[in-house]
């Protein structure tokens, strides 16, 4: 949570406060960009663009919305625009997974497949559904915060989440029946 005093000082033109503010939010901004874009380089580009936008637009921030939802709206919109422009070239990066020693090799392999399949299922969602899933389940935003971040009515957010969950259940049907990836 960002200190309100830091935001006010940054808005008043205090350069050190602005730098501190940007440093405080940069990991959150990158994490959101990565969850939406699923590509490290694109996420770095989007995060940088979002931080620059926060830097240049801090004076326009009004306390009508929480600061984190204002920042989230900026980064989400940039990511959605970037995703639409680059949709044919977006790839899923493989990541090393670290497991405790108590797991068997079989459990590790199955877990890796599950994570990969869940990520692929989220990637199949339409842009607006993916955005609400990322904000709700990966960033732990409330429905109201998602609505504020994406500038959507609350009922639309609920509808998008409902439909996204239905789509994910369809995509992940094998796991619901206790099956594994074929």
XYZ file of N, CA, C and O in Angstrom:
728
model
N 0.855 -1.178 0.000
C 0.000 0.000 0.000
C 0.900 1.239 0.000
O 1.823 1.353 0.781
N 0.599 2.146 -0.874
C 1.398 3.355 -1.026
C 0.899 4.415 -0.044
O -0.298 4.607 0.133
N 1.845 5.072 0.595
C 1.510 6.129 1.556
C 0.849 7.304 0.842
O 1.386 7.803 -0.143
N -0.288 7.792 1.336
C -0.930 8.951 0.716
C -0.023 10.187 0.706
O -0.048 10.978 -0.235
N 0.803 10.338 1.734
C 1.713 11.478 1.794
C 2.734 11.447 0.664
O 3.116 12.493 0.131
N 3.171 10.259 0.296
C 4.125 10.102 -0.801
C 3.480 10.499 -2.128
O 4.103 11.172 -2.954
N 2.236 10.120 -2.313
C 1.505 10.481 -3.534
C 1.344 11.993 -3.617
O 1.608 12.612 -4.657
N 0.933 12.605 -2.518
C 0.741 14.064 -2.503
C 2.048 14.804 -2.762
O 2.082 15.793 -3.487
N 3.135 14.327 -2.165
C 4.434 14.968 -2.376
C 4.856 14.840 -3.839
O 5.376 15.798 -4.432
N 4.611 13.677 -4.437
C 4.947 13.479 -5.855
C 4.113 14.401 -6.733
O 4.619 14.999 -7.688
N 2.848 14.553 -6.400
C 1.976 15.442 -7.166
C 2.400 16.899 -7.021
O 2.203 17.692 -7.935
N 2.983 17.239 -5.868
C 3.412 18.610 -5.611
C 4.745 18.930 -6.286
O 5.232 20.056 -6.199
N 5.345 17.941 -6.963
C 6.573 18.200 -7.696
C 7.843 17.746 -7.001
O 8.937 18.024 -7.483
N 7.724 17.022 -5.897
C 8.898 16.507 -5.196
C 9.456 15.325 -6.000
O 8.871 14.244 -6.035
N 10.587 15.537 -6.654
C 11.183 14.526 -7.510
C 11.581 13.264 -6.764
O 11.409 12.150 -7.266
N 12.129 13.422 -5.557
C 12.525 12.253 -4.762
C 11.303 11.418 -4.380
O 11.355 10.189 -4.394
N 10.217 12.086 -4.046
C 8.983 11.375 -3.698
C 8.446 10.621 -4.911
O 7.991 9.473 -4.793
N 8.531 11.230 -6.073
C 8.057 10.581 -7.291
C 8.889 9.342 -7.602
O 8.346 8.283 -7.937
N 10.197 9.453 -7.461
C 11.076 8.297 -7.693
C 10.759 7.193 -6.681
O 10.657 6.012 -7.051
N 10.581 7.546 -5.424
C 10.236 6.551 -4.397
C 8.904 5.878 -4.715
O 8.752 4.667 -4.560
N 7.961 6.668 -5.160
C 6.641 6.145 -5.516
C 6.753 5.140 -6.664
O 6.189 4.046 -6.604
N 7.498 5.495 -7.696
C 7.668 4.598 -8.840
C 8.383 3.311 -8.435
O 8.020 2.225 -8.890
N 9.370 3.426 -7.571
C 10.081 2.227 -7.099
C 9.164 1.323 -6.282
O 9.281 0.103 -6.320
N 8.257 1.947 -5.554
C 7.347 1.178 -4.710
C 6.335 0.380 -5.539
O 5.910 -0.696 -5.132
N 5.956 0.899 -6.697
C 4.929 0.228 -7.500
C 5.489 -0.595 -8.658
O 4.754 -1.346 -9.285
N 6.787 -0.502 -8.937
C 7.319 -1.131 -10.143
C 7.153 -2.649 -10.169
O 6.831 -3.216 -11.216
N 7.341 -3.342 -9.051
C 7.173 -4.801 -9.040
C 5.724 -5.197 -9.294
O 5.453 -6.149 -10.024
N 4.811 -4.473 -8.693
C 3.381 -4.735 -8.885
C 2.999 -4.518 -10.358
O 2.279 -5.325 -10.943
N 3.500 -3.444 -10.940
C 3.209 -3.129 -12.337
C 3.764 -4.225 -13.248
O 3.067 -4.717 -14.144
N 4.994 -4.633 -13.025
C 5.599 -5.685 -13.848
C 4.832 -6.993 -13.706
O 4.557 -7.679 -14.699
N 4.495 -7.370 -12.478
C 3.794 -8.628 -12.235
C 2.463 -8.654 -12.988
O 2.126 -9.634 -13.641
N 1.729 -7.561 -12.934
C 0.463 -7.491 -13.661
C 0.699 -7.621 -15.159
O -0.004 -8.368 -15.846
N 1.677 -6.893 -15.671
C 1.985 -6.950 -17.108
C 2.369 -8.367 -17.516
O 1.929 -8.866 -18.562
N 3.162 -9.027 -16.690
C 3.583 -10.381 -17.032
C 2.410 -11.354 -17.036
O 2.276 -12.195 -17.923
N 1.529 -11.247 -16.036
C 0.384 -12.146 -15.976
C -0.527 -11.972 -17.182
O -1.122 -12.928 -17.664
N -0.645 -10.758 -17.662
C -1.523 -10.518 -18.809
C -0.849 -10.928 -20.109
O -1.457 -11.563 -20.967
N 0.414 -10.580 -20.280
C 1.097 -10.795 -21.555
C 1.822 -12.142 -21.669
O 2.091 -12.602 -22.775
N 2.192 -12.735 -20.537
C 2.888 -14.021 -20.509
C 4.173 -14.034 -21.315
O 4.535 -15.045 -21.918
N 4.841 -12.916 -21.368
C 6.101 -12.820 -22.093
C 6.951 -11.795 -21.361
O 6.530 -10.649 -21.177
N 8.141 -12.205 -20.943
C 8.970 -11.349 -20.104
C 9.319 -10.025 -20.783
O 9.199 -8.957 -20.175
N 9.746 -10.069 -22.033
C 10.159 -8.841 -22.713
C 8.975 -7.895 -22.924
O 9.090 -6.687 -22.694
N 7.847 -8.437 -23.351
C 6.658 -7.603 -23.523
C 6.213 -7.009 -22.189
O 5.783 -5.859 -22.121
N 6.319 -7.809 -21.127
C 5.931 -7.325 -19.800
C 6.858 -6.202 -19.341
O 6.404 -5.209 -18.765
N 8.150 -6.351 -19.595
C 9.097 -5.279 -19.241
C 8.783 -4.003 -20.012
O 8.797 -2.906 -19.446
N 8.498 -4.145 -21.306
C 8.151 -2.976 -22.120
C 6.876 -2.309 -21.615
O 6.810 -1.081 -21.477
N 5.855 -3.118 -21.343
C 4.579 -2.581 -20.875
C 4.734 -1.933 -19.501
O 4.157 -0.865 -19.241
N 5.501 -2.562 -18.620
C 5.720 -1.999 -17.285
C 6.450 -0.660 -17.384
O 6.088 0.306 -16.698
N 7.452 -0.604 -18.244
C 8.178 0.657 -18.426
C 7.244 1.746 -18.960
O 7.252 2.877 -18.471
N 6.434 1.385 -19.941
C 5.487 2.357 -20.493
C 4.485 2.815 -19.427
O 4.158 4.001 -19.337
N 4.028 1.889 -18.599
C 3.081 2.241 -17.537
C 3.729 3.157 -16.502
O 3.114 4.134 -16.057
N 4.970 2.870 -16.127
C 5.660 3.716 -15.146
C 5.906 5.115 -15.715
O 5.780 6.115 -14.993
N 6.234 5.188 -16.988
C 6.404 6.501 -17.617
C 5.081 7.258 -17.616
O 5.038 8.458 -17.332
N 4.001 6.541 -17.883
C 2.691 7.195 -17.886
C 2.315 7.681 -16.485
O 1.783 8.773 -16.326
N 2.605 6.877 -15.458
C 2.354 7.312 -14.081
C 3.206 8.550 -13.793
O 2.718 9.524 -13.210
N 4.463 8.523 -14.209
C 5.389 9.644 -14.007
C 4.844 10.929 -14.634
O 4.862 11.986 -14.007
N 4.348 10.831 -15.854
C 3.880 12.035 -16.559
C 2.471 12.454 -16.160
O 2.114 13.621 -16.313
N 1.680 11.516 -15.652
C 0.267 11.817 -15.351
C -0.051 11.895 -13.860
O -1.210 12.002 -13.496
N 0.975 11.837 -13.000
C 0.714 11.829 -11.561
C -0.100 13.043 -11.124
O -0.922 12.956 -10.222
N 0.088 14.142 -11.806
C -0.671 15.345 -11.469
C -2.156 15.215 -11.746
O -2.975 15.911 -11.144
N -2.538 14.310 -12.641
C -3.954 14.143 -12.976
C -4.659 13.124 -12.078
O -5.866 12.960 -12.179
N -3.887 12.436 -11.222
C -4.519 11.474 -10.315
C -5.374 12.218 -9.302
O -4.951 13.168 -8.668
N -6.618 11.763 -9.195
C -7.545 12.326 -8.212
C -7.891 11.222 -7.227
O -7.943 10.061 -7.590
N -8.162 11.591 -6.031
C -8.407 10.596 -4.987
C -9.801 9.979 -5.062
O -10.248 9.348 -4.116
N -10.473 10.140 -6.193
C -11.777 9.493 -6.362
C -11.614 7.973 -6.340
O -12.452 7.261 -5.826
N -10.532 7.502 -6.938
C -10.226 6.069 -6.955
C -8.987 5.831 -6.103
O -8.193 6.736 -5.885
N -8.822 4.599 -5.657
C -7.608 4.263 -4.927
C -6.429 4.364 -5.890
O -6.559 4.099 -7.084
N -5.271 4.692 -5.366
C -4.083 4.837 -6.203
C -3.772 3.534 -6.933
O -3.455 3.532 -8.116
N -3.887 2.397 -6.222
C -3.539 1.129 -6.862
C -4.484 0.809 -8.016
O -4.065 0.237 -9.012
N -5.754 1.180 -7.927
C -6.660 0.919 -9.042
C -6.377 1.861 -10.211
O -6.518 1.477 -11.362
N -5.944 3.083 -9.902
C -5.567 4.029 -10.963
C -4.357 3.490 -11.719
O -4.339 3.463 -12.959
N -3.355 3.030 -10.990
C -2.161 2.452 -11.620
C -2.538 1.187 -12.377
O -2.075 0.958 -13.498
N -3.384 0.362 -11.776
C -3.797 -0.885 -12.415
C -4.508 -0.620 -13.730
O -4.307 -1.349 -14.702
N -5.327 0.391 -13.778
C -6.027 0.738 -15.017
C -5.015 1.101 -16.095
O -5.139 0.676 -17.247
N -4.009 1.868 -15.729
C -2.977 2.262 -16.695
C -2.260 1.035 -17.244
O -2.173 0.842 -18.464
N -1.749 0.186 -16.374
C -0.966 -0.968 -16.831
C -1.840 -1.966 -17.590
O -1.417 -2.525 -18.611
N -3.044 -2.180 -17.149
C -3.930 -3.126 -17.832
C -4.267 -2.644 -19.235
O -4.228 -3.423 -20.191
N -4.582 -1.365 -19.366
C -4.903 -0.830 -20.695
C -3.706 -0.918 -21.636
O -3.853 -1.261 -22.809
N -2.523 -0.623 -21.134
C -1.313 -0.732 -21.956
C -1.105 -2.187 -22.386
O -0.802 -2.461 -23.547
N -1.283 -3.116 -21.466
C -1.094 -4.532 -21.781
C -2.115 -5.033 -22.796
O -1.769 -5.773 -23.721
N -3.350 -4.639 -22.623
C -4.377 -5.072 -23.561
C -4.083 -4.510 -24.950
O -4.174 -5.224 -25.955
N -3.694 -3.245 -25.024
C -3.322 -2.659 -26.317
C -2.135 -3.395 -26.922
O -2.113 -3.708 -28.106
N -1.138 -3.686 -26.106
C 0.068 -4.379 -26.580
C -0.286 -5.799 -27.024
O 0.189 -6.262 -28.054
N -1.125 -6.465 -26.274
C -1.523 -7.822 -26.620
C -2.258 -7.838 -27.954
O -2.014 -8.692 -28.795
N -3.132 -6.896 -28.151
C -3.877 -6.835 -29.416
C -2.949 -6.583 -30.591
O -3.122 -7.161 -31.654
N -1.963 -5.706 -30.411
C -1.020 -5.409 -31.492
C -0.137 -6.608 -31.798
O 0.221 -6.840 -32.944
N 0.238 -7.362 -30.775
C 1.211 -8.442 -30.940
C 0.606 -9.831 -30.847
O 1.337 -10.797 -30.712
N -0.687 -9.948 -30.904
C -1.338 -11.229 -30.639
C -0.728 -12.407 -31.399
O -0.479 -13.443 -30.808
N -0.409 -12.282 -32.694
C 0.148 -13.442 -33.376
C 1.520 -13.875 -32.853
O 1.898 -15.012 -33.029
N 2.269 -12.997 -32.194
C 3.615 -13.346 -31.779
C 3.753 -13.584 -30.279
O 4.847 -13.835 -29.811
N 2.660 -13.512 -29.521
C 2.752 -13.728 -28.079
C 3.011 -15.209 -27.826
O 2.362 -16.072 -28.389
N 4.005 -15.489 -27.005
C 4.335 -16.874 -26.704
C 4.280 -17.109 -25.209
O 4.338 -16.185 -24.415
N 4.224 -18.357 -24.858
C 4.223 -18.717 -23.447
C 5.645 -19.099 -23.079
O 6.236 -19.990 -23.669
N 6.218 -18.403 -22.112
C 7.566 -18.714 -21.657
C 7.513 -19.874 -20.678
O 6.628 -19.945 -19.835
N 8.464 -20.746 -20.800
C 8.592 -21.855 -19.852
C 9.381 -21.336 -18.655
O 10.334 -20.589 -18.810
N 8.996 -21.757 -17.480
C 9.683 -21.320 -16.270
C 10.077 -22.528 -15.452
O 9.346 -23.507 -15.377
N 11.241 -22.436 -14.864
C 11.675 -23.490 -13.973
C 10.792 -23.462 -12.737
O 10.467 -22.400 -12.213
N 10.399 -24.620 -12.289
C 9.576 -24.708 -11.099
C 10.390 -25.388 -10.017
O 11.077 -26.370 -10.269
N 10.320 -24.886 -8.804
C 11.060 -25.457 -7.684
C 10.061 -26.173 -6.790
O 9.049 -25.599 -6.389
N 10.355 -27.418 -6.495
C 9.464 -28.227 -5.675
C 10.189 -28.682 -4.422
O 11.392 -28.943 -4.455
N 9.467 -28.826 -3.341
C 10.088 -29.381 -2.140
C 10.529 -30.820 -2.403
O 9.967 -31.511 -3.242
N 11.515 -31.298 -1.651
C 12.056 -32.639 -1.833
C 11.030 -33.734 -1.543
O 11.202 -34.863 -1.973
N 9.963 -33.411 -0.822
C 9.001 -34.429 -0.439
C 8.154 -34.917 -1.616
O 7.487 -35.933 -1.504
N 8.170 -34.200 -2.745
C 7.394 -34.623 -3.911
C 8.164 -35.670 -4.711
O 9.368 -35.606 -4.847
N 7.423 -36.583 -5.278
C 8.050 -37.545 -6.175
C 8.252 -36.884 -7.534
O 7.661 -35.844 -7.835
N 9.057 -37.497 -8.356
C 9.303 -36.978 -9.696
C 7.989 -36.935 -10.475
O 7.699 -35.980 -11.192
N 7.163 -37.950 -10.304
C 5.879 -38.009 -11.001
C 4.998 -36.819 -10.602
O 4.378 -36.181 -11.452
N 4.933 -36.516 -9.309
C 4.141 -35.374 -8.840
C 4.674 -34.070 -9.412
O 3.909 -33.182 -9.769
N 5.997 -33.945 -9.489
C 6.598 -32.738 -10.038
C 6.223 -32.558 -11.500
O 5.871 -31.458 -11.934
N 6.294 -33.627 -12.258
C 5.953 -33.555 -13.683
C 4.477 -33.195 -13.848
O 4.117 -32.332 -14.658
N 3.611 -33.849 -13.093
C 2.179 -33.564 -13.193
C 1.874 -32.128 -12.782
O 1.047 -31.455 -13.409
N 2.537 -31.626 -11.750
C 2.342 -30.243 -11.327
C 2.799 -29.269 -12.393
O 2.150 -28.257 -12.657
N 3.921 -29.560 -13.017
C 4.427 -28.691 -14.085
C 3.447 -28.655 -15.246
O 3.178 -27.590 -15.812
N 2.896 -29.818 -15.598
C 1.899 -29.852 -16.671
C 0.650 -29.077 -16.277
O 0.062 -28.375 -17.096
N 0.226 -29.220 -15.039
C -0.978 -28.510 -14.588
C -0.787 -27.004 -14.679
O -1.647 -26.286 -15.192
N 0.340 -26.505 -14.192
C 0.614 -25.070 -14.249
C 0.650 -24.605 -15.700
O 0.063 -23.576 -16.058
N 1.309 -25.367 -16.543
C 1.406 -25.011 -17.955
C 0.023 -25.015 -18.610
O -0.316 -24.103 -19.377
N -0.798 -26.009 -18.301
C -2.126 -26.082 -18.901
C -3.042 -24.981 -18.393
O -3.855 -24.444 -19.154
N -2.920 -24.623 -17.121
C -3.727 -23.511 -16.589
C -3.328 -22.213 -17.269
O -4.178 -21.428 -17.678
N -2.043 -21.992 -17.425
C -1.569 -20.776 -18.099
C -2.069 -20.734 -19.545
O -2.523 -19.721 -20.033
N -2.004 -21.877 -20.224
C -2.498 -21.937 -21.606
C -3.999 -21.679 -21.660
O -4.491 -21.023 -22.577
N -4.730 -22.215 -20.695
C -6.175 -21.998 -20.652
C -6.487 -20.521 -20.449
O -7.375 -19.971 -21.105
N -5.759 -19.864 -19.558
C -5.960 -18.426 -19.338
C -5.622 -17.660 -20.612
O -6.316 -16.719 -20.981
N -4.588 -18.079 -21.315
C -4.198 -17.419 -22.568
C -5.277 -17.529 -23.641
O -5.372 -16.676 -24.517
N -6.070 -18.594 -23.606
C -7.132 -18.785 -24.601
C -8.324 -17.847 -24.380
O -9.132 -17.663 -25.271
N -8.427 -17.292 -23.180
C -9.562 -16.426 -22.868
C -9.512 -15.154 -23.709
O -8.429 -14.656 -24.021
N -10.675 -14.593 -24.037
C -10.689 -13.288 -24.699
C -10.010 -12.244 -23.801
O -9.970 -12.401 -22.579
N -9.500 -11.184 -24.404
C -8.740 -10.163 -23.672
C -9.460 -9.682 -22.413
O -8.873 -9.622 -21.337
N -10.739 -9.321 -22.545
C -11.468 -8.753 -21.401
C -11.677 -9.792 -20.305
O -11.631 -9.469 -19.128
N -11.859 -11.051 -20.668
C -11.992 -12.096 -19.648
C -10.649 -12.361 -18.978
O -10.580 -12.545 -17.763
N -9.582 -12.399 -19.763
C -8.249 -12.635 -19.197
C -7.905 -11.533 -18.203
O -7.365 -11.804 -17.135
N -8.204 -10.291 -18.545
C -7.876 -9.165 -17.666
C -8.566 -9.309 -16.310
O -7.928 -9.125 -15.269
N -9.851 -9.652 -16.298
C -10.544 -9.761 -15.013
C -10.057 -10.977 -14.223
O -9.964 -10.915 -12.996
N -9.706 -12.069 -14.907
C -9.179 -13.247 -14.211
C -7.838 -12.917 -13.563
O -7.600 -13.248 -12.399
N -6.974 -12.242 -14.305
C -5.662 -11.867 -13.763
C -5.834 -10.950 -12.554
O -5.211 -11.164 -11.510
N -6.681 -9.951 -12.680
C -6.859 -9.011 -11.566
C -7.493 -9.690 -10.356
O -7.094 -9.428 -9.217
N -8.448 -10.579 -10.572
C -9.149 -11.206 -9.456
C -8.312 -12.294 -8.782
O -8.159 -12.322 -7.574
N -7.796 -13.201 -9.572
C -7.178 -14.390 -8.986
C -5.660 -14.307 -8.854
O -5.100 -15.006 -8.021
N -5.016 -13.490 -9.642
C -3.566 -13.390 -9.533
C -3.133 -12.125 -8.795
O -2.082 -12.104 -8.174
N -3.938 -11.062 -8.891
C -3.612 -9.822 -8.181
C -4.489 -9.621 -6.949
O -4.322 -8.660 -6.221
N -5.483 -10.480 -6.743
C -6.351 -10.460 -5.561
C -7.131 -9.152 -5.416
O -7.311 -8.639 -4.316
N -7.594 -8.608 -6.544
C -8.422 -7.409 -6.513
C -9.859 -7.788 -6.185
O -10.334 -8.866 -6.563
N -10.557 -6.898 -5.507
C -11.987 -7.096 -5.259
C -12.746 -6.792 -6.556
O -12.201 -6.185 -7.485
N -14.003 -7.179 -6.612
C -14.811 -6.889 -7.798
C -14.873 -5.381 -8.045
O -14.777 -4.934 -9.183
N -15.038 -4.614 -6.973
C -15.113 -3.155 -7.127
C -13.796 -2.574 -7.650
O -13.799 -1.663 -8.474
N -12.675 -3.095 -7.163
C -11.375 -2.614 -7.638
C -11.166 -2.958 -9.111
O -10.619 -2.162 -9.873
N -11.637 -4.129 -9.520
C -11.540 -4.503 -10.930
C -12.392 -3.561 -11.770
O -11.959 -3.075 -12.815
N -13.601 -3.305 -11.310
C -14.494 -2.395 -12.040
C -13.851 -1.023 -12.186
O -13.881 -0.424 -13.275
N -13.259 -0.517 -11.116
C -12.576 0.779 -11.178
C -11.370 0.729 -12.100
O -11.154 1.633 -12.907
N -10.582 -0.334 -12.009
C -9.368 -0.449 -12.809
C -9.657 -0.522 -14.297
O -8.935 0.045 -15.107
N -10.697 -1.239 -14.654
C -11.006 -1.440 -16.071
C -12.102 -0.505 -16.574
O -12.499 -0.589 -17.736
N -12.589 0.344 -15.681
C -13.652 1.286 -16.028
C -14.870 0.550 -16.595
O -15.380 0.877 -17.665
N -15.300 -0.465 -15.841
C -16.441 -1.282 -16.228
C -17.486 -1.246 -15.122
O -17.139 -1.107 -13.945
N -18.750 -1.435 -15.470
C -19.764 -1.581 -14.421
C -19.508 -2.856 -13.618
O -18.992 -3.850 -14.159
N -19.871 -2.837 -12.364
C -19.644 -3.968 -11.470
C -20.288 -5.248 -12.007
O -19.677 -6.316 -11.983
N -21.506 -5.150 -12.504
C -22.182 -6.343 -13.028
C -21.476 -6.916 -14.253
O -21.498 -8.122 -14.472
N -20.840 -6.068 -15.041
C -20.077 -6.549 -16.194
C -18.869 -7.335 -15.716
O -18.544 -8.392 -16.270
N -18.205 -6.850 -14.681
C -17.064 -7.569 -14.109
C -17.520 -8.948 -13.632
O -16.883 -9.964 -13.920
N -18.628 -9.005 -12.914
C -19.143 -10.279 -12.416
C -19.481 -11.215 -13.575
O -19.184 -12.410 -13.531
N -20.085 -10.674 -14.606
C -20.436 -11.464 -15.780
C -19.186 -11.996 -16.486
O -19.129 -13.170 -16.858
N -18.181 -11.143 -16.665
C -16.933 -11.566 -17.300
C -16.267 -12.682 -16.499
O -15.771 -13.658 -17.064
N -16.250 -12.532 -15.174
C -15.633 -13.567 -14.325
C -16.404 -14.881 -14.414
O -15.814 -15.955 -14.495
N -17.728 -14.791 -14.405
C -18.556 -15.986 -14.511
C -18.273 -16.710 -15.822
O -18.036 -17.921 -15.848
N -18.281 -15.956 -16.919
C -18.032 -16.559 -18.234
C -16.603 -17.093 -18.345
O -16.374 -18.151 -18.941
N -15.650 -16.365 -17.789
C -14.253 -16.813 -17.834
C -14.093 -18.118 -17.066
O -13.398 -19.034 -17.520
N -14.738 -18.219 -15.899
C -14.661 -19.464 -15.125
C -15.276 -20.629 -15.904
O -14.747 -21.746 -15.896
N -16.395 -20.364 -16.596
C -17.012 -21.413 -17.417
C -16.057 -21.861 -18.526
O -15.903 -23.057 -18.777
N -15.426 -20.895 -19.176
C -14.494 -21.219 -20.244
C -13.296 -22.000 -19.701
O -12.862 -22.973 -20.313
N -12.778 -21.587 -18.553
C -11.646 -22.294 -17.956
C -12.026 -23.724 -17.585
O -11.231 -24.650 -17.750
N -13.247 -23.909 -17.082
C -13.695 -25.262 -16.752
C -13.739 -26.130 -18.005
O -13.357 -27.297 -17.969
N -14.182 -25.557 -19.105
C -14.216 -26.302 -20.358
C -12.804 -26.649 -20.813
O -12.522 -27.792 -21.179
N -11.909 -25.669 -20.767
C -10.538 -25.894 -21.210
C -9.808 -26.908 -20.328
O -8.946 -27.638 -20.795
N -10.153 -26.924 -19.047
C -9.448 -27.784 -18.093
C -10.281 -29.012 -17.695
O -10.124 -29.551 -16.599
N -11.140 -29.449 -18.575
C -12.067 -30.547 -18.322
C -11.368 -31.804 -17.815
O -11.860 -32.485 -16.911
N -10.194 -32.140 -18.369
C -9.490 -33.351 -17.960
C -9.126 -33.322 -16.477
O -9.190 -34.346 -15.795
N -8.758 -32.156 -15.950
C -8.372 -32.063 -14.543
C -9.570 -32.226 -13.624
O -9.446 -32.753 -12.524
N -10.739 -31.780 -14.077
C -11.933 -31.923 -13.241
C -12.295 -33.389 -13.053
O -12.854 -33.768 -12.038
N -11.989 -34.214 -14.043
C -12.323 -35.633 -13.956
C -11.161 -36.436 -13.363
O -11.188 -37.653 -13.379
N -10.125 -35.739 -12.888
C -8.993 -36.432 -12.286
C -8.012 -36.938 -13.327
O -7.100 -37.666 -13.001
N -8.213 -36.540 -14.554
C -7.324 -36.982 -15.618
C -6.092 -36.106 -15.695
O -5.939 -35.140 -14.973
N -5.221 -36.491 -16.563
C -4.021 -35.709 -16.786
C -3.932 -35.390 -18.258
O -4.621 -35.950 -19.090
N -3.026 -34.535 -18.546
C -2.799 -34.091 -19.913
C -2.320 -35.266 -20.756
O -1.496 -36.059 -20.356
N -2.872 -35.341 -21.981
C -2.544 -36.464 -22.831
C -1.400 -36.272 -23.743
O -0.696 -35.424 -23.899
